[in-house]
Amino acid sequence: DAGVTQSPTHLIKTRGQQVTLRCSPKSGHDTVSWYQQALGQGPQFIFQYYEEEERQRGNFPDRFSGHQFPNYSSELNVNALLLGDSALYLCASSESPTDTQYFGPGTRLTVL
Amino acid sequence: AQKVTQAQTEISVVEKEDVTLDCVYETRDTTYYLFWYKQPPSGELVFLIRRNSFDEQNEISGRYSWNFQKSTSSFNFTITASQVVDSAVYFCALSEFPVHTGTASKLTFGTGTRLQVTL
């Protein structure tokens, strides 16, 4: 049974560019949440998707947007990249918005 | 607002020692969940345990045990007879359960405790 998968593993971008990160949830999971983890910090909640809608959002600017597809996979888009966007981006899936979240290996984004 | 505090930034122990990782939380909700996750150097967060606010029973799973005390808003994690493979960053997290939305909200994490177990 495959766990949560994310792609790509690593990504290097320059300031002002746009990036798309992808996540496939565990089999049987329909809810996807995204987190940003800066170096030496705990993960910070970006948003959660359920039934193809953004259900809850953390304190992140509109430059961060997402999407959930009918197969429950999800994308995180970040526009106009800033140096401060450099972080590990973690995707988590759960059987429902109320259930335990299981995390993928993350995508490490470096903005130069 | 919810908050999780892990005051211990880094702990170093010798293999076979017992170690306790502290977690203190703040929330205004009466219904909430508490979690512990392990993050090894590979970066993936590994789920260890989830407890709801109505269940204060301590739990033991092999060498791991958890002590939940609502009176002190603490949810501490003890590793008995630590091993080198336990070396990782451990995160405590809180999820509120807002009645008005009917859904569990985001996970709020502490800053983590880095555990180093040496031979």
XYZ file of N, CA and C in Angstrom:
693
model
N 0.866 -1.192 0.000
C 0.000 0.000 0.000
C 0.896 1.234 0.000
N 0.851 2.013 -1.085
C 1.719 3.181 -1.177
C 1.264 4.240 -0.190
N 2.252 4.924 0.359
C 1.945 6.023 1.258
C 1.713 7.290 0.456
N 1.820 8.411 1.120
C 1.679 9.705 0.458
C 2.926 9.947 -0.385
N 2.723 10.321 -1.627
C 3.867 10.601 -2.490
C 3.845 12.056 -2.925
N 5.039 12.615 -3.097
C 5.166 14.004 -3.506
C 6.218 14.118 -4.606
N 5.993 15.073 -5.493
C 6.986 15.339 -6.540
C 7.027 16.834 -6.845
N 8.192 17.342 -7.217
C 9.479 16.642 -7.213
C 10.059 16.548 -5.799
N 11.201 15.916 -5.676
C 11.871 15.801 -4.381
C 12.564 17.111 -4.021
N 13.243 17.647 -5.010
C 13.947 18.918 -4.832
C 13.638 19.831 -6.010
N 13.733 21.133 -5.728
C 13.432 22.116 -6.763
C 14.214 23.381 -6.470
N 14.834 23.936 -7.506
C 15.530 25.205 -7.346
C 14.903 26.212 -8.306
N 14.494 27.360 -7.771
C 13.865 28.407 -8.562
C 14.540 29.742 -8.226
N 14.263 30.739 -9.056
C 14.757 32.075 -8.763
C 13.590 32.976 -8.366
N 13.942 34.062 -7.698
C 12.913 35.000 -7.236
C 12.006 35.443 -8.383
N 10.715 35.522 -8.085
C 9.754 35.972 -9.078
C 9.141 34.864 -9.905
N 9.770 33.700 -9.894
C 9.223 32.583 -10.670
C 8.021 31.977 -9.964
N 7.401 31.041 -10.668
C 6.246 30.332 -10.136
C 6.607 28.848 -10.039
N 5.999 28.151 -9.065
C 6.307 26.736 -8.882
C 5.023 25.952 -8.594
N 5.011 24.706 -9.043
C 3.889 23.803 -8.754
C 4.420 22.531 -8.123
N 3.892 22.187 -6.962
C 4.266 20.969 -6.261
C 3.076 20.024 -6.290
N 3.361 18.730 -6.350
C 2.292 17.744 -6.501
C 2.281 16.727 -5.369
N 1.078 16.218 -5.087
C 0.891 15.278 -3.984
C -0.167 14.255 -4.343
N 0.148 12.987 -4.076
C -0.853 11.927 -4.227
C -1.107 11.333 -2.856
N -2.353 11.296 -2.417
C -2.649 10.805 -1.069
C -2.561 9.287 -0.979
N -2.566 8.807 0.244
C -2.639 7.365 0.473
C -3.951 6.839 -0.090
N -3.929 5.566 -0.485
C -5.139 4.927 -0.969
C -6.224 4.990 0.102
N -7.425 5.404 -0.297
C -8.528 5.491 0.657
C -8.652 6.842 1.343
N -7.709 7.720 1.126
C -7.747 9.056 1.731
C -8.328 10.062 0.745
N -9.174 10.990 1.277
C -9.805 11.959 0.386
C -9.494 13.406 0.757
N -8.701 13.585 1.783
C -8.387 14.937 2.270
C -6.879 15.163 2.192
N -6.510 16.318 1.685
C -5.089 16.652 1.552
C -4.818 17.995 2.222
N -3.755 18.033 3.015
C -3.327 19.269 3.671
C -1.897 19.567 3.278
N -1.565 20.838 3.196
C -0.208 21.270 2.853
C 0.392 22.071 3.999
N 1.685 21.851 4.242
C 2.420 22.541 5.296
C 3.752 23.035 4.743
N 4.205 24.146 5.296
C 5.531 24.676 4.989
C 6.406 24.544 6.225
N 7.587 23.971 6.057
C 8.496 23.821 7.190
C 9.820 24.507 6.878
N 10.046 25.645 7.505
C 11.326 26.336 7.374
C 12.373 25.592 8.201
N 13.612 25.814 7.881
C 14.709 25.110 8.557
C 14.684 25.366 10.059
N 14.690 24.285 10.834
C 14.726 24.402 12.279
C 13.398 24.753 12.928
N 12.335 24.752 12.151
C 11.015 25.113 12.676
C 10.035 23.952 12.540
N 8.901 24.085 13.199
C 7.833 23.116 13.010
C 7.045 23.458 11.759
N 6.358 22.483 11.192
C 5.531 22.752 10.008
C 4.440 23.779 10.300
N 4.171 24.612 9.307
C 3.108 25.616 9.391
C 2.027 25.268 8.366
N 0.785 25.275 8.813
C -0.346 24.901 7.967
C -0.587 25.943 6.882
N -0.688 25.456 5.619
C -1.000 26.367 4.515
C -2.485 26.316 4.199
N -2.971 25.128 3.802
C -4.397 24.934 3.571
C -4.721 23.452 3.482
N -6.054 23.195 3.499
C -6.559 21.831 3.427
C -7.618 21.745 2.322
N -7.560 20.649 1.560
C -8.530 20.422 0.491
C -9.340 19.170 0.765
N -10.631 19.299 0.535
C -11.558 18.186 0.699
C -12.685 18.386 -0.298
N -13.068 17.343 -0.997
C -14.108 17.426 -2.025
C -13.801 18.534 -3.033
N -12.525 18.613 -3.382
C -12.028 19.539 -4.408
C -12.188 21.008 -4.041
N -12.395 21.278 -2.768
C -12.522 22.662 -2.321
C -11.534 22.966 -1.207
N -11.071 24.188 -1.149
C -10.234 24.621 -0.038
C -11.138 24.788 1.179
N -10.904 23.980 2.206
C -11.786 23.959 3.387
C -11.278 24.829 4.517
N -9.980 24.973 4.570
C -9.400 25.746 5.665
C -8.068 26.278 5.194
N -7.709 27.485 5.654
C -6.486 28.115 5.209
C -5.744 28.694 6.392
N -4.444 28.573 6.359
C -3.592 29.178 7.380
C -3.234 30.599 6.991
N -2.283 31.164 7.698
C -1.910 32.562 7.505
C -0.858 32.704 6.405
N -1.247 32.419 5.197
C -0.359 32.532 4.044
C -0.995 33.450 3.007
N -0.160 34.206 2.271
C -0.700 35.154 1.276
C -1.330 34.435 0.092
N -2.040 35.213 -0.708
C -2.742 34.661 -1.867
C -1.794 34.107 -2.925
N -0.501 34.407 -2.786
C 0.468 33.840 -3.730
C 0.467 32.301 -3.646
N -0.003 31.810 -2.523
C -0.093 30.367 -2.321
C -1.517 29.930 -2.689
N -1.614 29.056 -3.659
C -2.920 28.553 -4.064
C -2.821 27.062 -4.306
N -3.974 26.428 -4.375
C -3.943 24.986 -4.556
C -5.107 24.484 -5.371
N -5.078 23.181 -5.514
C -6.146 22.537 -6.269
C -6.208 21.078 -5.847
N -7.419 20.537 -5.847
C -7.570 19.103 -5.635
C -8.340 18.524 -6.809
N -7.873 17.404 -7.300
C -8.464 16.775 -8.471
C -9.464 15.693 -8.053
N -10.303 15.250 -9.009
C -11.297 14.217 -8.673
C -10.688 12.936 -8.108
N -9.440 12.637 -8.426
C -8.802 11.426 -7.868
C -8.154 11.706 -6.508
N -8.427 12.878 -5.947
C -7.980 13.322 -4.616
C -6.537 13.825 -4.578
N -5.794 13.696 -5.666
C -4.448 14.264 -5.677
C -4.544 15.785 -5.632
N -3.431 16.403 -5.331
C -3.476 17.853 -5.099
C -2.216 18.532 -5.621
N -2.344 19.796 -5.912
C -1.215 20.637 -6.303
C -1.158 21.859 -5.397
N 0.071 22.297 -5.131
C 0.316 23.554 -4.435
C 1.052 24.457 -5.415
N 0.519 25.639 -5.651
C 1.150 26.612 -6.528
C 1.611 27.820 -5.720
N 2.814 28.260 -6.009
C 3.313 29.475 -5.372
C 3.775 30.414 -6.478
N 3.197 31.613 -6.504
C 3.570 32.621 -7.504
C 4.536 33.641 -6.924
N 5.236 34.332 -7.822
C 6.117 35.431 -7.419
C 6.996 35.026 -6.245
N 7.770 33.984 -6.429
C 8.575 33.413 -5.349
C 9.488 34.441 -4.692
N 9.577 34.329 -3.369
C 10.479 35.144 -2.556
C 11.538 34.243 -1.952
N 12.656 34.859 -1.552
C 13.703 34.075 -0.894
C 13.147 33.335 0.319
N 12.235 33.983 1.015
C 11.652 33.416 2.233
C 10.747 32.223 1.996
N 10.455 31.922 0.741
C 9.638 30.748 0.429
C 10.468 29.475 0.418
N 11.775 29.602 0.549
C 12.645 28.430 0.609
C 12.289 27.621 1.859
N 11.927 26.361 1.658
C 11.472 25.533 2.776
C 11.215 24.118 2.283
N 10.881 23.252 3.241
C 10.396 21.911 2.919
C 8.872 21.989 2.900
N 8.266 21.588 1.798
C 6.815 21.621 1.679
C 6.295 20.192 1.845
N 5.463 20.044 2.853
C 4.948 18.726 3.216
C 3.475 18.614 2.868
N 3.135 17.488 2.306
C 1.745 17.175 2.014
C 1.318 16.077 2.983
N 0.108 16.166 3.467
C -0.436 15.142 4.356
C -1.814 14.740 3.859
N -2.142 13.477 3.986
C -3.481 13.043 3.615
C -4.156 12.354 4.797
N -5.488 12.321 4.763
C -6.261 11.683 5.821
C -7.542 11.113 5.227
N -8.155 10.193 5.972
C -9.376 9.545 5.487
C -10.545 10.518 5.420
N -10.472 11.568 6.219
C -11.469 12.626 6.213
C -10.827 13.830 6.879
N -11.480 15.010 6.828
C -10.873 16.189 7.473
C -10.661 16.013 8.973
N -11.333 15.026 9.578
C -11.219 14.865 11.030
C -10.211 13.807 11.439
N -9.683 13.082 10.488
C -8.813 11.958 10.834
C -7.341 12.321 10.867
N -6.567 11.381 11.352
C -5.122 11.568 11.489
C -4.488 11.840 10.126
N -3.573 12.784 10.110
C -2.875 13.139 8.877
C -1.571 12.371 8.781
N -1.353 11.789 7.621
C -0.124 11.057 7.331
C 0.646 11.831 6.270
N 1.940 11.992 6.528
C 2.740 12.894 5.705
C 3.558 12.177 4.640
N 3.794 12.910 3.563
C 4.695 12.455 2.527
C 6.115 12.891 2.831
N 7.060 12.547 1.953
C 8.473 12.842 2.191
C 8.843 14.308 1.994
N 7.951 15.085 1.357
C 8.205 16.509 1.200
C 8.920 16.860 -0.091
N 8.789 18.125 -0.454
C 9.532 18.719 -1.569
C 10.357 19.862 -1.000
N 11.663 19.777 -1.217
C 12.519 20.861 -0.720
C 12.670 21.896 -1.821
N 12.166 23.095 -1.552
C 12.218 24.197 -2.506
C 13.292 25.193 -2.079
N 14.167 25.502 -3.003
C 15.193 26.527 -2.775
C 14.952 27.656 -3.748
N 14.846 28.870 -3.223
C 14.642 30.058 -4.055
C 15.916 30.905 -3.999
N 16.515 31.134 -5.167
C 17.775 31.891 -5.232
C 17.530 33.314 -5.701
N -6.536 31.309 20.445
C -5.545 30.752 19.510
C -4.855 29.558 20.155
N -4.518 28.599 19.341
C -3.861 27.413 19.870
C -2.352 27.562 19.763
N -1.661 26.945 20.699
C -0.212 27.040 20.737
C 0.369 25.777 21.355
N 1.522 25.344 20.853
C 2.227 24.186 21.393
C 3.652 24.607 21.708
N 4.094 24.299 22.906
C 5.441 24.666 23.328
C 6.253 23.416 23.652
N 7.388 23.301 22.994
C 8.349 22.249 23.309
C 9.616 22.968 23.754
N 9.785 23.066 25.049
C 10.854 23.898 25.595
C 12.234 23.302 25.373
N 12.311 22.001 25.244
C 13.606 21.342 25.043
C 13.969 21.405 23.556
N 15.015 22.145 23.242
C 15.421 22.257 21.846
C 16.174 21.008 21.407
N 17.081 20.559 22.261
C 17.905 19.411 21.913
C 18.230 18.607 23.164
N 18.165 17.280 23.031
C 18.497 16.386 24.142
C 19.479 15.348 23.631
N 20.531 15.109 24.408
C 21.489 14.063 24.061
C 21.508 13.020 25.164
N 21.375 11.763 24.805
C 21.432 10.670 25.773
C 22.316 9.558 25.223
N 22.722 8.698 26.125
C 23.480 7.518 25.739
C 22.498 6.366 25.581
N 22.756 5.508 24.637
C 21.863 4.386 24.369
C 21.514 3.652 25.655
N 20.247 3.247 25.735
C 19.657 2.515 26.857
C 19.165 3.432 27.971
N 19.459 4.709 27.882
C 18.892 5.641 28.854
C 17.427 5.892 28.507
N 16.645 6.237 29.519
C 15.273 6.679 29.301
C 15.289 8.184 29.068
N 14.350 8.656 28.234
C 14.308 10.089 27.950
C 12.858 10.527 27.824
N 12.544 11.692 28.363
C 11.191 12.242 28.287
C 11.209 13.565 27.530
N 10.340 13.652 26.550
C 10.190 14.867 25.760
C 8.924 15.584 26.230
N 9.082 16.857 26.551
C 7.974 17.621 27.130
C 7.166 18.354 26.062
N 5.868 18.467 26.311
C 4.975 19.195 25.410
C 3.896 19.874 26.252
N 3.763 21.180 26.095
C 2.725 21.939 26.776
C 1.891 22.637 25.707
N 0.579 22.609 25.870
C -0.285 23.177 24.830
C -1.249 24.200 25.409
N -1.772 25.043 24.537
C -2.792 26.025 24.901
C -3.914 25.942 23.886
N -5.144 25.912 24.369
C -6.312 25.935 23.499
C -7.516 26.405 24.287
N -8.449 27.033 23.607
C -9.681 27.467 24.267
C -10.801 26.453 24.053
N -10.564 25.487 23.172
C -11.590 24.497 22.886
C -11.585 23.390 23.941
N -12.743 22.795 24.146
C -12.833 21.680 25.088
C -12.611 20.352 24.379
N -12.775 20.364 23.072
C -12.541 19.157 22.281
C -11.356 19.389 21.362
N -10.360 18.563 21.489
C -9.166 18.719 20.668
C -8.414 17.398 20.631
N -7.432 17.343 19.736
C -6.581 16.164 19.608
C -5.126 16.567 19.800
N -4.380 15.667 20.359
C -2.942 15.860 20.533
C -2.196 14.755 19.797
N -1.061 15.119 19.228
C -0.301 14.188 18.405
C 1.186 14.264 18.742
N 1.874 13.185 18.439
C 3.329 13.191 18.354
C 3.723 12.625 16.998
N 4.685 13.331 16.366
C 5.256 12.885 15.106
C 6.774 12.835 15.261
N 7.389 11.913 14.523
C 8.847 11.772 14.495
C 9.335 12.178 13.109
N 10.402 12.977 13.058
C 10.973 13.383 11.777
C 12.441 12.965 11.741
N 12.748 11.831 11.116
C 14.136 11.413 10.973
C 14.834 12.300 9.952
N 16.135 12.136 9.787
C 16.884 12.986 8.849
C 16.332 12.980 7.430
N 15.635 11.928 7.045
C 15.061 11.876 5.696
C 14.002 12.955 5.478
N 13.428 13.463 6.560
C 12.488 14.573 6.444
C 11.025 14.223 6.551
N 10.659 12.968 6.340
C 9.245 12.591 6.370
C 8.750 12.540 7.808
N 7.623 13.145 8.080
C 7.018 13.105 9.411
C 6.300 11.772 9.588
N 6.654 11.063 10.631
C 6.065 9.758 10.911
C 5.114 9.880 12.089
N 3.869 9.499 11.881
C 2.864 9.571 12.932
C 3.162 8.553 14.024
N 3.075 8.988 15.286
C 3.305 8.092 16.418
C 2.029 7.843 17.210
N 1.295 8.908 17.539
C 0.129 8.732 18.389
C -0.831 9.907 18.245
N -2.119 9.626 18.465
C -3.148 10.652 18.550
C -4.011 10.365 19.767
N -4.270 11.395 20.577
C -5.162 11.273 21.727
C -6.202 12.368 21.670
N -7.441 12.052 22.068
C -8.436 13.113 22.138
C -8.524 13.644 23.562
N -9.100 14.816 23.671
C -9.081 15.545 24.943
C -9.893 14.878 26.045
N -10.719 13.904 25.685
C -11.538 13.239 26.701
C -10.902 11.953 27.205
N -9.757 11.609 26.663
C -9.123 10.355 27.026
C -7.780 10.632 27.679
N -7.752 10.671 29.000
C -6.526 10.993 29.717
C -5.740 9.760 30.134
N -6.163 8.607 29.666
C -5.409 7.396 30.001
C -4.030 7.452 29.385
N -3.041 7.073 30.165
C -1.707 6.974 29.608
C -1.643 5.791 28.652
N -0.753 5.892 27.680
C -0.658 4.827 26.684
C 0.779 4.360 26.556
N 0.917 3.066 26.356
C 2.241 2.468 26.183
C 2.232 1.660 24.900
N 3.276 1.854 24.100
C 3.435 1.078 22.877
C 4.895 0.678 22.771
N 5.194 -0.517 23.178
C 6.584 -0.976 23.169
C 7.445 -0.133 24.092
N 8.460 0.504 23.537
C 9.349 1.342 24.359
C 8.820 2.754 24.520
N 7.739 3.070 23.851
C 7.161 4.411 23.886
C 6.001 4.474 24.880
N 5.918 5.587 25.592
C 4.756 5.815 26.450
C 4.434 7.303 26.453
N 3.158 7.590 26.685
C 2.698 8.972 26.647
C 1.899 9.279 27.910
N 2.130 10.449 28.474
C 1.456 10.889 29.690
C 0.687 12.162 29.392
N -0.654 12.078 29.411
C -1.524 13.207 29.090
C -2.131 13.716 30.387
N -1.904 14.980 30.718
C -2.463 15.571 31.923
C -3.149 16.889 31.557
N -4.475 16.885 31.552
C -5.226 18.094 31.226
C -5.012 19.179 32.271
N -4.801 18.794 33.517
C -4.659 19.776 34.589
C -3.458 20.683 34.375
N -2.435 20.154 33.710
C -1.233 20.951 33.443
C -1.060 21.215 31.948
N -2.064 20.842 31.139
C -2.007 21.018 29.678
C -0.712 20.454 29.103
N -0.412 19.238 29.495
C 0.830 18.635 29.027
C 0.565 17.259 28.404
N 1.405 16.919 27.458
C 1.300 15.632 26.767
C 2.725 15.173 26.504
N 3.337 14.558 27.522
C 4.749 14.208 27.456
C 4.966 12.812 26.890
N 6.118 12.643 26.294
C 6.461 11.420 25.556
C 7.762 10.854 26.135
N 7.713 9.603 26.548
C 8.891 8.954 27.121
C 9.333 7.785 26.261
N 10.622 7.738 25.985
C 11.218 6.594 25.301
C 12.046 5.850 26.329
N 11.731 4.600 26.532
C 12.447 3.763 27.488
C 13.552 3.000 26.759
N 14.709 2.914 27.407
C 15.842 2.185 26.816
C 16.097 2.663 25.393
N 16.452 3.930 25.265
C 16.613 4.561 23.955
C 17.627 3.813 23.093
N 17.425 3.943 21.776
C 18.327 3.310 20.812
C 18.785 4.368 19.809
N 19.873 4.084 19.140
C 20.413 5.033 18.158
C 19.364 5.364 17.087
N 18.536 4.381 16.735
C 17.513 4.607 15.702
C 16.432 5.581 16.159
N 16.412 5.905 17.445
C 15.440 6.880 17.942
C 15.891 8.309 17.664
N 17.113 8.489 17.212
C 17.621 9.831 16.919
C 16.783 10.466 15.809
N 16.214 11.614 16.117
C 15.308 12.300 15.189
C 14.844 13.581 15.857
N 14.050 14.347 15.108
C 13.350 15.491 15.704
C 11.918 15.047 15.978
N 11.451 15.307 17.176
C 10.115 14.903 17.566
C 9.233 16.136 17.734
N 8.063 16.079 17.101
C 7.127 17.197 17.151
C 5.856 16.799 17.885
N 5.413 17.675 18.734
C 4.109 17.581 19.366
C 3.171 18.506 18.576
N 1.926 18.109 18.400
C 0.995 18.926 17.623
C -0.395 18.883 18.230
N -1.168 19.919 17.937
C -2.521 20.075 18.476
C -3.483 20.335 17.325
N -4.640 19.732 17.391
C -5.683 19.989 16.406
C -6.972 20.259 17.147
N -7.534 21.456 16.971
C -8.790 21.774 17.614
C -9.939 21.164 16.824
N -11.097 21.117 17.442
C -12.272 20.523 16.806
C -13.418 21.516 16.949
N -13.397 22.566 16.126
C -14.423 23.598 16.262
C -15.812 23.040 16.004
N -16.693 23.139 16.967
C -18.032 22.570 16.842
C -18.786 23.200 15.684
N -18.569 24.500 15.447
C -19.354 25.197 14.437
C -19.023 24.759 13.021
N -17.821 24.231 12.805
C -17.492 23.776 11.454
C -17.687 22.268 11.324
N -17.639 21.599 12.454
C -17.805 20.149 12.418
C -16.607 19.411 11.868
N -15.518 20.124 11.623
C -14.328 19.458 11.097
C -13.137 19.788 11.970
N -12.226 18.879 12.028
C -10.993 19.132 12.760
C -10.196 20.180 12.012
N -9.580 21.055 12.718
C -8.854 22.125 12.058
C -7.416 21.699 11.810
N -6.632 22.671 11.412
C -5.230 22.452 11.091
C -4.456 21.872 12.270
N -3.334 21.257 11.952
C -2.380 20.845 12.975
C -1.494 22.040 13.314
N -1.382 22.336 14.598
C -0.442 23.346 15.064
C 0.700 22.627 15.750
N 1.897 22.838 15.232
C 3.061 22.106 15.719
C 3.886 22.956 16.687
N 4.587 22.279 17.576
C 5.631 22.922 18.348
C 6.882 23.048 17.484
N 7.924 23.587 18.068
C 9.166 23.800 17.323
C 10.042 22.565 17.281
N 9.640 21.522 17.977
C 10.355 20.255 17.906
C 11.478 20.129 18.917
N 11.775 18.879 19.258
C 12.914 18.544 20.121
C 13.805 17.579 19.364
N 15.049 17.964 19.199
C 15.996 17.085 18.514
C 16.599 16.123 19.537
N 16.412 14.847 19.326
C 16.954 13.812 20.212
C 18.140 13.146 19.540
N 19.250 13.154 20.243
C 20.459 12.504 19.752
C 20.804 11.367 20.706
N 20.801 10.140 20.197
C 21.144 8.969 21.003
C 22.474 8.431 20.512
N 23.441 8.355 21.406
C 24.773 7.888 21.025
C 25.112 6.575 21.718
N 26.068 5.872 21.164
C 26.483 4.588 21.744
C 27.299 4.790 23.001
